[in-house]
mmCIF file of C-alpha atoms and ligand atoms in Angstrom:
data_model
loop_
_atom_site.group_PDB
_atom_site.id
_atom_site.type_symbol
_atom_site.label_atom_id
_atom_site.label_comp_id
_atom_site.label_asym_id
_atom_site.label_seq_id
_atom_site.Cartn_x
_atom_site.Cartn_y
_atom_site.Cartn_z
ATOM 1 C CA UNK A 1 -17.474 -30.323 -22.975
ATOM 2 C CA UNK A 2 -15.805 -28.336 -19.828
ATOM 3 C CA UNK A 3 -17.668 -25.027 -18.837
ATOM 4 C CA UNK A 4 -15.232 -24.653 -16.379
ATOM 5 C CA UNK A 5 -15.170 -20.625 -15.987
ATOM 6 C CA UNK A 6 -11.481 -20.601 -15.196
ATOM 7 C CA UNK A 7 -10.650 -22.588 -18.346
ATOM 8 C CA UNK A 8 -12.756 -20.441 -20.376
ATOM 9 C CA UNK A 9 -11.076 -17.346 -19.124
ATOM 10 C CA UNK A 10 -7.736 -18.744 -19.608
ATOM 11 C CA UNK A 11 -8.723 -19.673 -23.195
ATOM 12 C CA UNK A 12 -9.678 -16.192 -23.895
ATOM 13 C CA UNK A 13 -6.259 -14.790 -22.231
ATOM 14 C CA UNK A 14 -4.350 -17.085 -24.681
ATOM 15 C CA UNK A 15 -6.176 -15.482 -27.867
ATOM 16 C CA UNK A 16 -5.586 -11.947 -26.419
ATOM 17 C CA UNK A 17 -2.007 -12.662 -25.888
ATOM 18 C CA UNK A 18 -1.513 -14.361 -29.330
ATOM 19 C CA UNK A 19 -2.642 -11.030 -30.615
ATOM 20 C CA UNK A 20 -0.198 -9.167 -28.333
ATOM 21 C CA UNK A 21 2.637 -11.151 -29.416
ATOM 22 C CA UNK A 22 1.510 -10.558 -33.400
ATOM 23 C CA UNK A 23 1.490 -7.132 -32.602
ATOM 24 C CA UNK A 24 4.997 -7.172 -31.236
ATOM 25 C CA UNK A 25 6.534 -8.771 -33.960
ATOM 26 C CA UNK A 26 5.113 -7.123 -36.980
ATOM 27 C CA UNK A 27 7.436 -4.203 -38.398
ATOM 28 C CA UNK A 28 7.440 -0.589 -37.730
ATOM 29 C CA UNK A 29 5.685 0.380 -41.017
ATOM 30 C CA UNK A 30 3.366 -2.755 -40.988
ATOM 31 C CA UNK A 31 0.382 -0.227 -40.625
ATOM 32 C CA UNK A 32 -2.548 -2.330 -42.301
ATOM 33 C CA UNK A 33 -1.278 -5.687 -40.155
ATOM 34 C CA UNK A 34 -1.234 -3.602 -37.057
ATOM 35 C CA UNK A 35 -4.442 -1.777 -37.563
ATOM 36 C CA UNK A 36 -6.083 -5.576 -38.068
ATOM 37 C CA UNK A 37 -4.356 -6.811 -34.952
ATOM 38 C CA UNK A 38 -5.699 -3.674 -32.761
ATOM 39 C CA UNK A 39 -9.056 -4.236 -33.966
ATOM 40 C CA UNK A 40 -8.726 -7.967 -32.911
ATOM 41 C CA UNK A 41 -7.406 -6.737 -29.493
ATOM 42 C CA UNK A 42 -10.551 -4.364 -29.066
ATOM 43 C CA UNK A 43 -12.982 -7.227 -29.963
ATOM 44 C CA UNK A 44 -11.282 -9.478 -27.888
ATOM 45 C CA UNK A 45 -10.820 -7.265 -24.846
ATOM 46 C CA UNK A 46 -14.194 -5.900 -25.151
ATOM 47 C CA UNK A 47 -15.981 -9.302 -24.999
ATOM 48 C CA UNK A 48 -13.625 -10.686 -22.230
ATOM 49 C CA UNK A 49 -14.328 -7.655 -19.996
ATOM 50 C CA UNK A 50 -18.117 -7.866 -20.358
ATOM 51 C CA UNK A 51 -17.977 -11.704 -19.484
ATOM 52 C CA UNK A 52 -15.514 -10.841 -16.411
ATOM 53 C CA UNK A 53 -17.335 -7.768 -15.182
ATOM 54 C CA UNK A 54 -20.871 -8.980 -15.507
ATOM 55 C CA UNK A 55 -20.524 -12.368 -14.364
ATOM 56 C CA UNK A 56 -17.367 -13.498 -12.951
ATOM 57 C CA UNK A 57 -16.348 -10.795 -10.583
ATOM 58 C CA UNK A 58 -19.783 -10.113 -9.265
ATOM 59 C CA UNK A 59 -20.229 -13.772 -8.459
ATOM 60 C CA UNK A 60 -16.996 -14.199 -6.911
ATOM 61 C CA UNK A 61 -17.545 -11.153 -4.863
ATOM 62 C CA UNK A 62 -20.758 -12.378 -3.804
ATOM 63 C CA UNK A 63 -19.670 -15.864 -2.771
ATOM 64 C CA UNK A 64 -15.969 -15.008 -1.811
ATOM 65 C CA UNK A 65 -15.963 -11.536 0.437
ATOM 66 C CA UNK A 66 -12.496 -12.332 1.131
ATOM 67 C CA UNK A 67 -11.480 -11.597 -2.502
ATOM 68 C CA UNK A 68 -13.210 -8.391 -2.559
ATOM 69 C CA UNK A 69 -9.917 -6.247 -2.635
ATOM 70 C CA UNK A 70 -8.830 -8.096 -5.817
ATOM 71 C CA UNK A 71 -12.094 -7.780 -7.436
ATOM 72 C CA UNK A 72 -12.168 -4.026 -6.672
ATOM 73 C CA UNK A 73 -8.619 -3.915 -8.306
ATOM 74 C CA UNK A 74 -9.383 -5.933 -11.455
ATOM 75 C CA UNK A 75 -12.193 -3.267 -12.173
ATOM 76 C CA UNK A 76 -9.992 -0.688 -12.144
ATOM 77 C CA UNK A 77 -7.189 -2.406 -14.486
ATOM 78 C CA UNK A 78 -10.143 -3.185 -16.493
ATOM 79 C CA UNK A 79 -11.148 0.400 -16.548
ATOM 80 C CA UNK A 80 -7.407 1.752 -17.750
ATOM 81 C CA UNK A 81 -7.726 -0.637 -20.352
ATOM 82 C CA UNK A 82 -10.853 0.323 -21.515
ATOM 83 C CA UNK A 83 -9.818 4.382 -21.587
ATOM 84 C CA UNK A 84 -6.694 2.843 -24.059
ATOM 85 C CA UNK A 85 -9.293 0.890 -26.041
ATOM 86 C CA UNK A 86 -11.681 3.574 -26.621
ATOM 87 C CA UNK A 87 -9.014 6.189 -27.785
ATOM 88 C CA UNK A 88 -7.442 3.066 -29.995
ATOM 89 C CA UNK A 89 -10.866 2.666 -31.313
ATOM 90 C CA UNK A 90 -11.060 5.840 -33.003
ATOM 91 C CA UNK A 91 -7.282 6.025 -34.060
ATOM 92 C CA UNK A 92 -5.441 5.348 -37.173
ATOM 93 C CA UNK A 93 -2.775 2.857 -37.360
ATOM 94 C CA UNK A 94 -0.281 5.555 -38.754
ATOM 95 C CA UNK A 95 -0.975 7.959 -36.116
ATOM 96 C CA UNK A 96 2.144 8.829 -34.412
ATOM 97 C CA UNK A 97 1.126 7.783 -30.843
ATOM 98 C CA UNK A 98 -0.721 4.293 -32.177
ATOM 99 C CA UNK A 99 1.962 2.167 -31.315
ATOM 100 C CA UNK A 100 2.906 3.667 -28.225
ATOM 101 C CA UNK A 101 -0.743 3.505 -26.863
ATOM 102 C CA UNK A 102 -1.014 -0.418 -27.943
ATOM 103 C CA UNK A 103 2.367 -1.043 -26.229
ATOM 104 C CA UNK A 104 0.782 0.641 -23.171
ATOM 105 C CA UNK A 105 -2.216 -1.341 -23.350
ATOM 106 C CA UNK A 106 -0.655 -4.366 -24.090
ATOM 107 C CA UNK A 107 1.827 -3.945 -20.960
ATOM 108 C CA UNK A 108 -1.248 -3.207 -18.639
ATOM 109 C CA UNK A 109 -3.029 -6.145 -19.766
ATOM 110 C CA UNK A 110 -0.317 -8.825 -19.722
ATOM 111 C CA UNK A 111 0.288 -7.618 -16.016
ATOM 112 C CA UNK A 112 -3.416 -7.984 -15.246
ATOM 113 C CA UNK A 113 -3.585 -11.364 -16.849
ATOM 114 C CA UNK A 114 -0.592 -12.468 -14.876
ATOM 115 C CA UNK A 115 -2.112 -11.559 -11.592
ATOM 116 C CA UNK A 116 -5.214 -13.279 -12.549
ATOM 117 C CA UNK A 117 -3.679 -16.594 -13.782
ATOM 118 C CA UNK A 118 -0.874 -16.611 -10.915
ATOM 119 C CA UNK A 119 -2.555 -15.205 -7.893
ATOM 120 C CA UNK A 120 -6.250 -15.155 -8.470
ATOM 121 C CA UNK A 121 -7.656 -18.308 -10.203
ATOM 122 C CA UNK A 122 -6.084 -20.295 -7.715
ATOM 123 C CA UNK A 123 -7.478 -18.460 -4.895
ATOM 124 C CA UNK A 124 -10.981 -18.690 -6.859
ATOM 125 C CA UNK A 125 -10.534 -22.148 -7.599
ATOM 126 C CA UNK A 126 -9.996 -23.494 -4.112
ATOM 127 C CA UNK A 127 -12.886 -21.311 -2.814
ATOM 128 C CA UNK A 128 -15.510 -22.167 -5.357
ATOM 129 C CA UNK A 129 -14.877 -25.636 -6.224
ATOM 130 C CA UNK A 130 -15.413 -27.630 -9.341
ATOM 131 C CA UNK A 131 -19.333 -27.536 -9.426
ATOM 132 C CA UNK A 132 -19.840 -23.927 -9.245
ATOM 133 C CA UNK A 133 -17.058 -23.070 -11.566
ATOM 134 C CA UNK A 134 -18.888 -24.981 -14.070
ATOM 135 C CA UNK A 135 -22.220 -23.243 -13.566
ATOM 136 C CA UNK A 136 -20.191 -19.843 -13.724
ATOM 137 C CA UNK A 137 -19.080 -21.067 -16.924
ATOM 138 C CA UNK A 138 -21.936 -21.896 -18.348
ATOM 139 C CA UNK A 139 -23.513 -18.440 -17.599
ATOM 140 C CA UNK A 140 -20.384 -16.804 -19.270
ATOM 141 C CA UNK A 141 -21.018 -18.582 -22.407
ATOM 142 C CA UNK A 142 -24.580 -17.673 -22.268
ATOM 143 C CA UNK A 143 -23.472 -13.870 -21.902
ATOM 144 C CA UNK A 144 -20.876 -14.050 -24.598
ATOM 145 C CA UNK A 145 -24.002 -14.293 -26.857
ATOM 146 C CA UNK A 146 -25.054 -11.027 -26.349
ATOM 147 C CA UNK A 147 -21.681 -9.261 -25.258
ATOM 148 C CA UNK A 148 -20.353 -6.140 -27.345
ATOM 149 C CA UNK A 149 -17.582 -6.418 -29.329
ATOM 150 C CA UNK A 150 -16.767 -2.785 -29.677
ATOM 151 C CA UNK A 151 -16.452 0.060 -27.125
ATOM 152 C CA UNK A 152 -18.918 2.467 -29.003
ATOM 153 C CA UNK A 153 -21.614 -0.064 -28.224
ATOM 154 C CA UNK A 154 -23.879 1.548 -25.564
ATOM 155 C CA UNK A 155 -23.565 -1.469 -22.858
ATOM 156 C CA UNK A 156 -19.539 -0.919 -22.996
ATOM 157 C CA UNK A 157 -19.418 2.610 -23.324
ATOM 158 C CA UNK A 158 -21.721 3.507 -20.644
ATOM 159 C CA UNK A 159 -19.467 1.361 -18.199
ATOM 160 C CA UNK A 160 -16.502 3.669 -19.047
ATOM 161 C CA UNK A 161 -18.705 6.925 -18.719
ATOM 162 C CA UNK A 162 -20.106 5.622 -15.197
ATOM 163 C CA UNK A 163 -16.834 4.779 -14.068
ATOM 164 C CA UNK A 164 -15.678 8.293 -15.099
ATOM 165 C CA UNK A 165 -18.275 10.618 -14.124
ATOM 166 C CA UNK A 166 -19.457 8.757 -10.931
HETATM 167 FE FE1 LIG B 1 -9.615 -9.410 -15.749
HETATM 168 FE FE1 LIG B 2 -9.086 -11.820 -17.292
#
């Protein structure tokens, strides 16, 4: 089985986007369905962000310093998503701002995924090469085993607080 880091991240993106599209297709009054889909998004995005923030971004930053600006922009985009996710995680699906907040999350993350897949991944693939991407992917699979799945878990929460207060 390939452990290519970019292949693994694209698989995550696909699952995240599936939950986004299902949410957009759900009717206005489909509170239970939309609540479940947002729970799913929260879990997928919390794990994905952890793996990118802890493994992918630091390693790329170290090995390809010319991509530093892209990495810093990605941290900020993840941070915006983290804030929305934290707020959504304590909201009820019939709250009047629930759908609006989810829509803003979807727009932000769709944009971020487009940038990663269309601009950033090609540069990373060229810069790192096959072997390094496989090692990176193996490290990501390891990290996933202990990744938080909800923003209320300390490691995810701490990152957000650190980003806000420091
Ligand atoms: Fe990302
Ligand atoms: Fe990503």
